[in-house]
Short mmCIF file of C-alpha atoms and ligand atoms in Angstrom, two decimals:
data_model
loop_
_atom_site.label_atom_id
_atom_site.label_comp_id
_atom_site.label_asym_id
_atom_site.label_seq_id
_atom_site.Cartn_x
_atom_site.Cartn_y
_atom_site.Cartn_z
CA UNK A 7 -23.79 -119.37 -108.87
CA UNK A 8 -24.55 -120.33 -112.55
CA UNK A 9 -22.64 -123.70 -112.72
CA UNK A 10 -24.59 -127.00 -111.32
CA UNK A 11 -23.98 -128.07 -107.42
CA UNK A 12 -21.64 -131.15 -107.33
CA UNK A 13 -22.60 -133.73 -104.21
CA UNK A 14 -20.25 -134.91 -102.21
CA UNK A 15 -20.89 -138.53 -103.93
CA UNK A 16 -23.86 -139.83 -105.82
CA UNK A 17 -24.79 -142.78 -108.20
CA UNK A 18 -24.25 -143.25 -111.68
CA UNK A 19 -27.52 -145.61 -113.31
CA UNK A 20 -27.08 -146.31 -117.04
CA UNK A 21 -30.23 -147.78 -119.21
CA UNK A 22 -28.70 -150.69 -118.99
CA UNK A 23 -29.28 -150.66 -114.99
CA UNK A 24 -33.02 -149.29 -116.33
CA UNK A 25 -33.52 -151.93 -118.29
CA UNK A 26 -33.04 -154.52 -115.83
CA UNK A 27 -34.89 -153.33 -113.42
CA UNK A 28 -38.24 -153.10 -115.79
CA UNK A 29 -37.35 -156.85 -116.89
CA UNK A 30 -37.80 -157.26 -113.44
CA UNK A 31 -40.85 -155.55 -113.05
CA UNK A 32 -42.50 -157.26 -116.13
CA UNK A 33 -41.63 -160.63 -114.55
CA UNK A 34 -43.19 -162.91 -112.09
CA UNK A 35 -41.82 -162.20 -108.68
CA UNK A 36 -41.32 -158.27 -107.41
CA UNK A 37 -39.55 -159.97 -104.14
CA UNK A 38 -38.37 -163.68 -103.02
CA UNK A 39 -37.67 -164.54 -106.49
CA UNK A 40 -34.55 -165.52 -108.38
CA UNK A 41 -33.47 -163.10 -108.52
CA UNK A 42 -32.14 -162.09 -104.69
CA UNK A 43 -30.59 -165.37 -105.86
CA UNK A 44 -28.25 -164.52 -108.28
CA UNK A 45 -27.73 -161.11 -106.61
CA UNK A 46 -26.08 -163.07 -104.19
CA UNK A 47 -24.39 -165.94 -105.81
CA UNK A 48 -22.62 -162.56 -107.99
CA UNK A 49 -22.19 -160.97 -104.99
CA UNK A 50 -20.29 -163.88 -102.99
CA UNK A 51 -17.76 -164.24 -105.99
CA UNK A 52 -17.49 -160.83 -106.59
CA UNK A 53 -15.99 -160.35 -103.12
CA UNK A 54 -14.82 -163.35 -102.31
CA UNK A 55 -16.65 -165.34 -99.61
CA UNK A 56 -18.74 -168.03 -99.53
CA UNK A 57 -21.76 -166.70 -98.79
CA UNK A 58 -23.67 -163.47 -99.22
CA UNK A 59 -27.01 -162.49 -97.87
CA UNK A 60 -28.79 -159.31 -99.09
CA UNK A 61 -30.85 -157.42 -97.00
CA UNK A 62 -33.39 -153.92 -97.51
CA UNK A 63 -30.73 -151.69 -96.49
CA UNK A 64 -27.28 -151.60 -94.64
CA UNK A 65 -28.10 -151.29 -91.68
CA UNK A 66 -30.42 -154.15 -91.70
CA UNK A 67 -27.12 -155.97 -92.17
CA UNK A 68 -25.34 -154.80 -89.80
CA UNK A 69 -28.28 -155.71 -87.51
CA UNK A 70 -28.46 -159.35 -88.69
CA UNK A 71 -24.92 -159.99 -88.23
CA UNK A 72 -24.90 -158.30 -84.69
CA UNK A 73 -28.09 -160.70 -84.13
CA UNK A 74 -25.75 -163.89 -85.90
CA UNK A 75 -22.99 -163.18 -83.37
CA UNK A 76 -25.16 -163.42 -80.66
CA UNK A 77 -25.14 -159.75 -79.09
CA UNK A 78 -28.13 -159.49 -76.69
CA UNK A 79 -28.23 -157.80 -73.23
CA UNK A 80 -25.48 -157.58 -70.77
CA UNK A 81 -22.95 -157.97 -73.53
CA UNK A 82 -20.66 -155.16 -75.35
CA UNK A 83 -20.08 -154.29 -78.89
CA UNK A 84 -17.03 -152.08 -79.79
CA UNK A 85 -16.77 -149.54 -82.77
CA UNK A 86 -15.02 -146.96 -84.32
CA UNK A 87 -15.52 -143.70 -83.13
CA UNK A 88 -15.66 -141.66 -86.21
CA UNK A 89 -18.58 -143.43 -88.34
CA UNK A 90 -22.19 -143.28 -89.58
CA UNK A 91 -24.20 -143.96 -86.36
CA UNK A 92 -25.54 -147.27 -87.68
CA UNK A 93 -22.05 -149.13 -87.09
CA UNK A 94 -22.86 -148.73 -83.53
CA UNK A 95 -26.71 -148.95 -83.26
CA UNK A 96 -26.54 -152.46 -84.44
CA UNK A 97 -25.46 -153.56 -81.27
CA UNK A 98 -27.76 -151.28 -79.13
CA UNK A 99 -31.01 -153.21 -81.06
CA UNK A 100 -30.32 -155.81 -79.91
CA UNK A 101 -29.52 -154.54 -76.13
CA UNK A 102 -25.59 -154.36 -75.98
CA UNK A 103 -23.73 -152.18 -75.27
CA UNK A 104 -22.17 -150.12 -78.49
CA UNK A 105 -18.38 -148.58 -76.63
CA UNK A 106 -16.05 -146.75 -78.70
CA UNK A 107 -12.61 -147.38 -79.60
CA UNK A 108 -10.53 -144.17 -80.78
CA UNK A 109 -9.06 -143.69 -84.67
CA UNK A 110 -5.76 -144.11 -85.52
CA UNK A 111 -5.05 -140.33 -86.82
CA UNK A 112 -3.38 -141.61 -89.75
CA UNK A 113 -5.91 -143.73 -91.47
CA UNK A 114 -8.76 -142.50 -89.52
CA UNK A 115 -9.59 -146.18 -89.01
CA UNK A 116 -10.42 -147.83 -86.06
CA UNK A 117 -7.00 -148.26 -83.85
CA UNK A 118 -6.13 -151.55 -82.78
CA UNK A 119 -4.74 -150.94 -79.52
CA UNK A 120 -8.14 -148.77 -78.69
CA UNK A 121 -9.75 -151.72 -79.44
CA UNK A 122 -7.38 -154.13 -77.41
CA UNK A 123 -7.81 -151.77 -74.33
CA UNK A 124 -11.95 -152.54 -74.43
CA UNK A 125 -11.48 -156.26 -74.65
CA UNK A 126 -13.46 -158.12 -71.83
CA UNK A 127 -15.67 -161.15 -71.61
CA UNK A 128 -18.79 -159.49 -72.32
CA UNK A 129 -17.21 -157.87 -75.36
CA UNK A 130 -19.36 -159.86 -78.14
CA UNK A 131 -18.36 -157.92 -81.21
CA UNK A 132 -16.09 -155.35 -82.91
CA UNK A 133 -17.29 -153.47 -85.36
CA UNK A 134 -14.53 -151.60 -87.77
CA UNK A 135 -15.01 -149.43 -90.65
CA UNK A 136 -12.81 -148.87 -93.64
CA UNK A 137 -13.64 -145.45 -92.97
CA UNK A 138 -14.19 -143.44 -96.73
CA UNK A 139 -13.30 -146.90 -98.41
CA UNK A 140 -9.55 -147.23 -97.00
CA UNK A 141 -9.39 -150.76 -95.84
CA UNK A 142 -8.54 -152.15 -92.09
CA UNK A 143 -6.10 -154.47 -91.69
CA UNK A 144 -7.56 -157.19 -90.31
CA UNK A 145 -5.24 -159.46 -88.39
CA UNK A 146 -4.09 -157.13 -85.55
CA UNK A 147 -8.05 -156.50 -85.03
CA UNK A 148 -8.93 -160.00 -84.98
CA UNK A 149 -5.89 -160.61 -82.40
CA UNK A 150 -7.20 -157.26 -80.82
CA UNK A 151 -10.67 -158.62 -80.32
CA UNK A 152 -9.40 -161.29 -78.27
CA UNK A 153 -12.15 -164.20 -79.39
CA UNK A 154 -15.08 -161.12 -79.91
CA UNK A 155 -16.93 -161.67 -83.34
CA UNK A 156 -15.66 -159.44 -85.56
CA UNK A 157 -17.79 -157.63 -88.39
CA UNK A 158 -16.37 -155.51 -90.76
CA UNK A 159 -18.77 -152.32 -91.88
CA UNK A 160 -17.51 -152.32 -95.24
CA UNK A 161 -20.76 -150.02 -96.12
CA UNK A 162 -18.13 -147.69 -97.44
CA UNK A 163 -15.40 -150.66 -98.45
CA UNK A 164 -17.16 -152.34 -101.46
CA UNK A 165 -14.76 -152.87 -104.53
CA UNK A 166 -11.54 -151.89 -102.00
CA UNK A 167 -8.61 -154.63 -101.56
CA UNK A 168 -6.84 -155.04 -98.32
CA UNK A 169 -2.88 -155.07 -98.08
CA UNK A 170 -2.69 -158.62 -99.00
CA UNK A 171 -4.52 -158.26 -102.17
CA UNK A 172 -7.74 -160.10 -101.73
CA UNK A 173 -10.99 -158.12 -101.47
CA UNK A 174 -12.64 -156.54 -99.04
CA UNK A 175 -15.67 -158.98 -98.23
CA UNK A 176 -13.53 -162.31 -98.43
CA UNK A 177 -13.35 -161.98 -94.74
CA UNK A 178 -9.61 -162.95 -94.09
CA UNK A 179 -7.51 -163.47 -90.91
CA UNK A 180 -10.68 -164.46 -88.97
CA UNK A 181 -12.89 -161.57 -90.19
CA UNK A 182 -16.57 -163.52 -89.48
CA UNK A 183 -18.76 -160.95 -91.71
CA UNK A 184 -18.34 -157.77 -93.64
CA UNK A 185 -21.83 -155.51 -93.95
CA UNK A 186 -22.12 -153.63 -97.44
CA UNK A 187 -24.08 -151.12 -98.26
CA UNK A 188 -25.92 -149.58 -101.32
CA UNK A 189 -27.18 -146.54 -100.91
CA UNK A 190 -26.58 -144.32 -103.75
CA UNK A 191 -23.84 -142.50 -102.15
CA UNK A 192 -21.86 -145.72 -101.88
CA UNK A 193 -20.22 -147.75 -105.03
CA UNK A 194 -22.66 -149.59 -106.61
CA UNK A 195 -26.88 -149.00 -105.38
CA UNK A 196 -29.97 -150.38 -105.65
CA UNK A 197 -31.68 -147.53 -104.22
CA UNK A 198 -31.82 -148.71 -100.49
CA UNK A 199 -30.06 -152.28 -99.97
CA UNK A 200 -27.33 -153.77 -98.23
CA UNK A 201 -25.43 -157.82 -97.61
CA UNK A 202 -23.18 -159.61 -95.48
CA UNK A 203 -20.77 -162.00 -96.93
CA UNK A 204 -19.37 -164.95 -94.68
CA UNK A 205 -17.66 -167.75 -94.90
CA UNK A 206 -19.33 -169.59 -92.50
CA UNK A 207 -22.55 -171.30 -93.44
CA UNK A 208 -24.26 -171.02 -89.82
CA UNK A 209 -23.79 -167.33 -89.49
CA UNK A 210 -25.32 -166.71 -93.08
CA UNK A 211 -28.63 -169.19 -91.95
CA UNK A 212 -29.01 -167.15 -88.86
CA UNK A 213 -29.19 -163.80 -90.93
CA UNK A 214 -31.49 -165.24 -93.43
CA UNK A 215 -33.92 -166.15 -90.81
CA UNK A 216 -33.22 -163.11 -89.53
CA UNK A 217 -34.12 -161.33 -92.58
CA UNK A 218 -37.47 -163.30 -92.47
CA UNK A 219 -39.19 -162.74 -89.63
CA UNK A 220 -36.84 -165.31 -87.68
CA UNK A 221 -38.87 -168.07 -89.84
CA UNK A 222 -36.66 -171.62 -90.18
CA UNK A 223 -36.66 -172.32 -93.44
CA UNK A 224 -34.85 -175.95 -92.90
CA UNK A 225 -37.82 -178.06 -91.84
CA UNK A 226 -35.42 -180.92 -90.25
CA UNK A 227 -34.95 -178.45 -87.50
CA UNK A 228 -38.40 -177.67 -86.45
CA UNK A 229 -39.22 -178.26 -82.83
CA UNK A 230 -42.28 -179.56 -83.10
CA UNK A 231 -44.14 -181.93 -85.67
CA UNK A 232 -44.50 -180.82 -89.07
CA UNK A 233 -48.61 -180.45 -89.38
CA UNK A 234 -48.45 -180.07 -93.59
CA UNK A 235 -47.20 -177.78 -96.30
CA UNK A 236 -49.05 -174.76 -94.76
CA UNK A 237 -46.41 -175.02 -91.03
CA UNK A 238 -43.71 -173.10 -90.44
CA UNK A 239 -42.15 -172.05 -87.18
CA UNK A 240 -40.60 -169.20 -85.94
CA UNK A 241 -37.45 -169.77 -83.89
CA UNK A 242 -36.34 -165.99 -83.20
CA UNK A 243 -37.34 -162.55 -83.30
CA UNK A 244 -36.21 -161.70 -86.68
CA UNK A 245 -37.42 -158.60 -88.85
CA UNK A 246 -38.82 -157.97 -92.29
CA UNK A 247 -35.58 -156.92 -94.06
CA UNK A 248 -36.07 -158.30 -97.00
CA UNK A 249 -34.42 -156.79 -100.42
CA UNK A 250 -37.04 -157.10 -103.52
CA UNK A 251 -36.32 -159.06 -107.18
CA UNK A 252 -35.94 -155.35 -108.87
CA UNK A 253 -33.77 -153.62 -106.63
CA UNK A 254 -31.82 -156.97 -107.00
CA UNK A 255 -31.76 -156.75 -111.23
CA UNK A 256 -30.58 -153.27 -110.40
CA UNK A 257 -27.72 -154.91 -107.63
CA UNK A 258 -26.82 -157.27 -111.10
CA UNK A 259 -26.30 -155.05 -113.79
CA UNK A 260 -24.60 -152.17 -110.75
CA UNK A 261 -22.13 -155.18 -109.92
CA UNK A 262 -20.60 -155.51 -113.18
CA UNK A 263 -19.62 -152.20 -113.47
CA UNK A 264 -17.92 -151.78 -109.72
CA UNK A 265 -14.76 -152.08 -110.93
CA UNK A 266 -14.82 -149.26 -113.10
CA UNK A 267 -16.64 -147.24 -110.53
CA UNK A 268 -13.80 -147.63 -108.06
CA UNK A 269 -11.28 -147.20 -110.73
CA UNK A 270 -13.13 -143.83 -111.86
CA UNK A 271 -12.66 -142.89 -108.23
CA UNK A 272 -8.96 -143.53 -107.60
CA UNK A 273 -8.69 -141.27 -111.08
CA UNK A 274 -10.60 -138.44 -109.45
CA UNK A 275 -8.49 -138.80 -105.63
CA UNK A 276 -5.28 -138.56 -107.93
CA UNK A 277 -6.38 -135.49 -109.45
CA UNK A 278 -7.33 -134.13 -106.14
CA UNK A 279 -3.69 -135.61 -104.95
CA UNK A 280 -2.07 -133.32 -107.52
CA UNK A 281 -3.66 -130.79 -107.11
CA UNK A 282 -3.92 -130.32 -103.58
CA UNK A 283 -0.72 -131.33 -102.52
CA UNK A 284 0.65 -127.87 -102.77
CA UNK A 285 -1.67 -126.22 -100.66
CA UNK A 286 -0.24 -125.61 -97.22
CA UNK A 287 -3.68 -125.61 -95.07
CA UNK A 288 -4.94 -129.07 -96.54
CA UNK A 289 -3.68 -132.78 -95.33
CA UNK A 290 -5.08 -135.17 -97.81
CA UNK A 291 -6.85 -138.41 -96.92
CA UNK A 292 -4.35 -141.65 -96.12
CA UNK A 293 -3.89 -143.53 -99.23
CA UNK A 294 -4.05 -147.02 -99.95
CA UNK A 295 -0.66 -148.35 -100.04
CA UNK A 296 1.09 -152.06 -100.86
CA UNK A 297 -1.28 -154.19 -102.98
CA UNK A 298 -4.06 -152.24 -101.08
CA UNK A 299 -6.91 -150.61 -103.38
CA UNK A 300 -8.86 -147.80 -101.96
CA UNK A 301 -12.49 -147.29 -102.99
CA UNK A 302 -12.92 -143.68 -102.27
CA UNK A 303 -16.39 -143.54 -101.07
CA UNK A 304 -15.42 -140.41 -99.76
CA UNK A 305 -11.89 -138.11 -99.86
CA UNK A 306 -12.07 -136.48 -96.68
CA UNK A 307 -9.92 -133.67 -96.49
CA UNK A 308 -8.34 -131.86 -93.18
CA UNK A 309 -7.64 -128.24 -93.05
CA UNK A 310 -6.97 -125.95 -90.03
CA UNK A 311 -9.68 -126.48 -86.91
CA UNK A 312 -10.39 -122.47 -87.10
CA UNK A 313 -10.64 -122.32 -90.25
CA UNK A 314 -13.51 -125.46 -90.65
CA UNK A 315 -16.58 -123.75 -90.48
CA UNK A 316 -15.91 -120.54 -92.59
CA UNK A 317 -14.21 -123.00 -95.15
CA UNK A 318 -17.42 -125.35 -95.36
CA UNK A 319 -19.65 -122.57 -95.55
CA UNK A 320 -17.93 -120.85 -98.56
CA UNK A 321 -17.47 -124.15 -100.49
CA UNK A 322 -21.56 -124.31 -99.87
CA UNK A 323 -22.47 -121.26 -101.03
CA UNK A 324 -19.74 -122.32 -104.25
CA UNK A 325 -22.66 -125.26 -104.96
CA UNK A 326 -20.18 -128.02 -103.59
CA UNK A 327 -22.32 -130.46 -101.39
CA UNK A 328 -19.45 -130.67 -98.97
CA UNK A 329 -19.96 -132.90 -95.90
CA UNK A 330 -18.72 -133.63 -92.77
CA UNK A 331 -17.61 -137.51 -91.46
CA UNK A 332 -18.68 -137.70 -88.99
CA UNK A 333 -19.73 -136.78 -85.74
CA UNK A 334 -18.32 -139.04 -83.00
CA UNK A 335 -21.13 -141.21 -82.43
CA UNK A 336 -20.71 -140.58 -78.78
CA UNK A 337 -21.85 -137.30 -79.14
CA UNK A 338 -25.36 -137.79 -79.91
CA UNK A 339 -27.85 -137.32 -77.56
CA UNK A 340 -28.90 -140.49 -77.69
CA UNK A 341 -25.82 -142.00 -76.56
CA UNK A 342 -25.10 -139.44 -74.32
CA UNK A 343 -28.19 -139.93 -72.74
CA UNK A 344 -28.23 -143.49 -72.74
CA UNK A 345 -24.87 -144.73 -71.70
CA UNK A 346 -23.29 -141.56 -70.30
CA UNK A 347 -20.63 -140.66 -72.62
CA UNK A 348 -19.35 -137.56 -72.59
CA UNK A 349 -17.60 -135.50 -75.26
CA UNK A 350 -13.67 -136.09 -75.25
CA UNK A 351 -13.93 -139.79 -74.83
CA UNK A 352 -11.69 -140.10 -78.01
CA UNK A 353 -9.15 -138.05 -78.71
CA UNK A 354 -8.07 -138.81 -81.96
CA UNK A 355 -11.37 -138.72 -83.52
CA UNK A 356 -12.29 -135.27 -81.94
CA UNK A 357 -9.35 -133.99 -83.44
CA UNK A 358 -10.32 -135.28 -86.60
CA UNK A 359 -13.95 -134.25 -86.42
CA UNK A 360 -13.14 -130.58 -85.65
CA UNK A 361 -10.93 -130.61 -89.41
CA UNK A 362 -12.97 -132.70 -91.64
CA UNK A 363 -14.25 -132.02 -94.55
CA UNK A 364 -15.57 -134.56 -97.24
CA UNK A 365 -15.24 -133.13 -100.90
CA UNK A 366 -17.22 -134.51 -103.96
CA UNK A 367 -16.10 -137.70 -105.53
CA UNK A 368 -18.16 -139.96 -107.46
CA UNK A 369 -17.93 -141.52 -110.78
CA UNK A 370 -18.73 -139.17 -113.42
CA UNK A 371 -16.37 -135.80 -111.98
CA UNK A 372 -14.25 -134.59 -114.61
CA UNK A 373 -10.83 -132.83 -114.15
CA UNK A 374 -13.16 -129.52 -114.31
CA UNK A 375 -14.60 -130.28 -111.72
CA UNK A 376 -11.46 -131.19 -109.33
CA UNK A 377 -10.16 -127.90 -110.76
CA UNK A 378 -13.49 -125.62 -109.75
CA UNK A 379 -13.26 -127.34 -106.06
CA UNK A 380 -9.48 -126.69 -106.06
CA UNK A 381 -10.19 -122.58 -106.46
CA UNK A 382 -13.12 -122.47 -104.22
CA UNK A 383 -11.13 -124.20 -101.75
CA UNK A 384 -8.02 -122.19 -102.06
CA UNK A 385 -10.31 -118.90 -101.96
CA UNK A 386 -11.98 -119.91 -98.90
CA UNK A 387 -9.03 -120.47 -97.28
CA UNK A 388 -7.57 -117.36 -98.33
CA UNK A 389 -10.64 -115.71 -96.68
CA UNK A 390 -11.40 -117.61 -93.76
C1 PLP B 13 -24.21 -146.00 -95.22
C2 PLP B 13 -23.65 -146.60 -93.98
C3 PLP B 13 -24.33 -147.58 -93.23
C4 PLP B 13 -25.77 -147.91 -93.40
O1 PLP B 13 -26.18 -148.22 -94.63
P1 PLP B 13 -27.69 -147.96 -95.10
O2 PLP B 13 -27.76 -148.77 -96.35
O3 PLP B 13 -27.83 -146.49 -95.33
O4 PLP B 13 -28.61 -148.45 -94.05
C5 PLP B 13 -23.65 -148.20 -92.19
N1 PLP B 13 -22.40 -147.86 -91.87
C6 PLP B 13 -21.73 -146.89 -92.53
C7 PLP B 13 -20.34 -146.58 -92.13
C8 PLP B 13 -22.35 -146.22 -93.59
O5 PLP B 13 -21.67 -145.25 -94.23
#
C-alpha cells in the first residue's frame, strides 16, 4: 500500500503548542508551579464548573474522584459496559466493587434503567461514559443512581454539549464530577494527563490531596500541633499523580484550540454521514441531536456480526488503524476471575461489541481521506 496509514484518531500539536512547552522548560518550575494553576483556572471556565483539578493521566482522575466519593471496601461502583477498562478499575483500587450496567443500543451509552436495576445501599458510585464523545443525559442517571455519587468519564466527552446546551464538565442535574482525559487520541493532549471538574469545593480538596500523596495542604486542619515550616501531615493514602508545569503549557495553548478541534470533527462525521448513509451493511454512530454537540472522539461504525472480522482485517491491510470499542469490561480475565462475571451479562453491549468498528477521525482528515475509507470499506464488504 503506497498511501500513508490513517489512525483511528491522533493529536494535532502546532509550534505554537511547541513553543509553550519550551517556555516552560526554560522556566523555573518543571512541576507544582503556576502553571498547573492556570491550566486549571482555563480549564474550570472552559467547561464550566467551579473547580478543576489536573492530574498525570485519566485514570488517575477517575481514581481520585472514586477516592472523593468515598468508595472503599464492601461498597459497589456501577459502569457502563462497553468502555475503556479504566471507567471501572477506579472503583476496584480502591476495593469496590466495579458491576456493569448494559448500553442503551441506540446511543451506546450507559442505559438508565440498567443502572436503576443495580441501585442498592452499598452502591457508592455510577460511573457513565459519553461513549465516542456523544453526551449522557444526566438527570434520569442522577434520579437512576438513587443518592450514589455520580462521576461522569467524560475522557472521551471534552468540548461535547449536553441536550440542554451547557458543556460537558459543568456537572448539571446533580452530576458531582466529570474525569477528562488527554491522551493524544482524545481532543486536546498533553501527552499523558487528565482533570476532574466539580462544583463542589470539598470533593476537589479531597482529590488534590489525593493527587499528593494524601498530604493536607490546609494547616488549620492538622490533627496534631504544627512543629514549624518543615510539618506536614498526611491524612490519607493518596498517590503521586501529579501533572508537571510543561505538560500543563502544552494543556494551555491545546485548550484554546478545542473548539476548532471538535468542530473539525463534526466536519469529518458529516462527511462520513454522507457518504455512508447509502451503504446497506453500515449503521452509523447516534448523533448528537437538540442543542447537543458531539465531540467525535471516535465514529464507531456497525456492520453485519459475520462480516466484522474479515471487514477489520481488510481495512488493516488498506493502512486504516481501525479499532474496536470496546470489549465488555466483564470479559477480561481479570474481572472474570475476580468477581465471577461471565460473558452475556449484557446484552446490548455484546451485541454491539460483536459489530463495532471505530474508523479514523481526528482533526486534520481531509474529504480524501473519508473518500479512501469509504472504498476500502465498501470493497471489504463486498468481499467479506
Ligand atoms: C482514555 C480513557 C480513560 C483513561 O485515560 P488515560 O488518560 O489514558 O489514563 C478512561 N476512560 C475512558 C473511557 C477512556 O477512553
Amino acid at each position: 500500500m503506497s498511501e500513508p496509514p490513517l489512525p483511528y484518531s491522533r493529536q494535532v500539536i502546532d509550534d505554537d503548542d511547541i513553543a509553550a512547552v519550551s517556555a516552560a522548560l526554560r522556566g523555573d518550575f518543571l512541576t507544582t508551579g503556576p502553571l498547573v494553576d492556570e491550566f486549571e483556572t482555563a480549564l474550570a471556565a472552559v467547561a464550566g464548573a467551579r473547580e478543576a483539578v489536573v492530574f498525570a493521566n485519566g485514570t488517575a482522575a477517575l481514581h481520585a474522584a472514586c477516592f472523593a466519593a468515598g468508595a472503599s471496601p464492601g461498597d459497589e461502583i456501577v459502569t457502563s459496559a462497553i468502555s475503556f477498562a479504566a471507567s471501572a478499575n477506579c472503583g476496584a483500587y480502591l476495593g469496590a466493587t466495579p458491576r456493569f450496567a448494559d448500553v442503551d443500543p441506540a446511543t451506546i451509552n450507559i442505559d438508565a434503567s440498567s443502572v436503576a436495576a443495580l441501585a442498592s445501599p452499598r452502591l457508592r458510585a455510577v460511573v457513565p461514559v459519553d461513549f465516542g464523545g456523544l453526551p449522557i443525559d444526566p438527570a434520569p442517571l442522577v434520579a437512576a443512581a438513587g443518592g450514589a455519587t455520580v462521576i461522569e468519564d467524560a475522557a472521551h466527552g471534552l468540548g461535547a454539549r449536553y441536550a440542554s446546551g451547557a458543556p460537558v464538565g459543568s456537572c448539571p442535574d446533580g452530576i458531582a464530577m466529570t474525569a477528562f482525559s488527554f491522551h493524544p487520541v482524545k481532543s486536546i493532549t498533553t501527552g499523558e494527563g487528565g482533570a476532574v471538574t466539580t462544583n463542589d469545593p470539598a470533593f476537589a480538596d479531597a482529590m488534590r490531596r489525593f493527587r499528593h500523596h494524601g498530604i493536607e495542604r490546609d494547616r488549620s486542619k492538622y490533627e496534631s500541633d504544627d512543629e514549624g515550616p518543615w510539618y506536614h501531615e498526611m491524612h490519607d493514602l493518596g498517590f503521586n499523580y501529579r501533572i508537571t508545569d510543561f505538560q500543563c503549557a502544552l494543556g494551555l495553548t491545546q485548550l484554546k484550540k478545542l473548539d476548532g478541534f471538535v468542530e473539525a470533527r463534526n466536519e469529518i462525521a458529516a462527511w462520513y454521514r454522507d457518504r455512508l448513509s447509502g451503504i446497506d451493511e453500515v449503521s452509523l454512530p447516534a448523533a448528537a441531536t437538540g442543542d447537543a454537540r458531539h465531540a467525535y472522539h471516535l465514529f464507531a461504525i456497525r456492520v453485519p456480526a459475520a462480516k466484522r472480522r474479515g471487514v477489520f482485517d481488510a481495512l488493516r491491510a488498506d493502512g486504516l488503524g481501525v479499532q474496536v470499542h470496546y470489549l465488555p469490561i466483564y470479559r477480561h480475565p481479570w474481572y472474570r476471575r475476580t468477581f465471577g462475571y461471565e460473558p452475556g451479562l449484557c446484552p446490548n453491549a455484546e451485541a454491539y461489541y460483536e459489530s463495532a468498528i471505530s474508523i479514523p477521525v481526528y482533526p486534520g482528515m481531509t474529504k480524501d481521506d473519508v473518500e479512501r475509507v469509504a472504498r476500502s470499506l465498501e470493497r471489504a464488504l463486498r468481499d467479506s
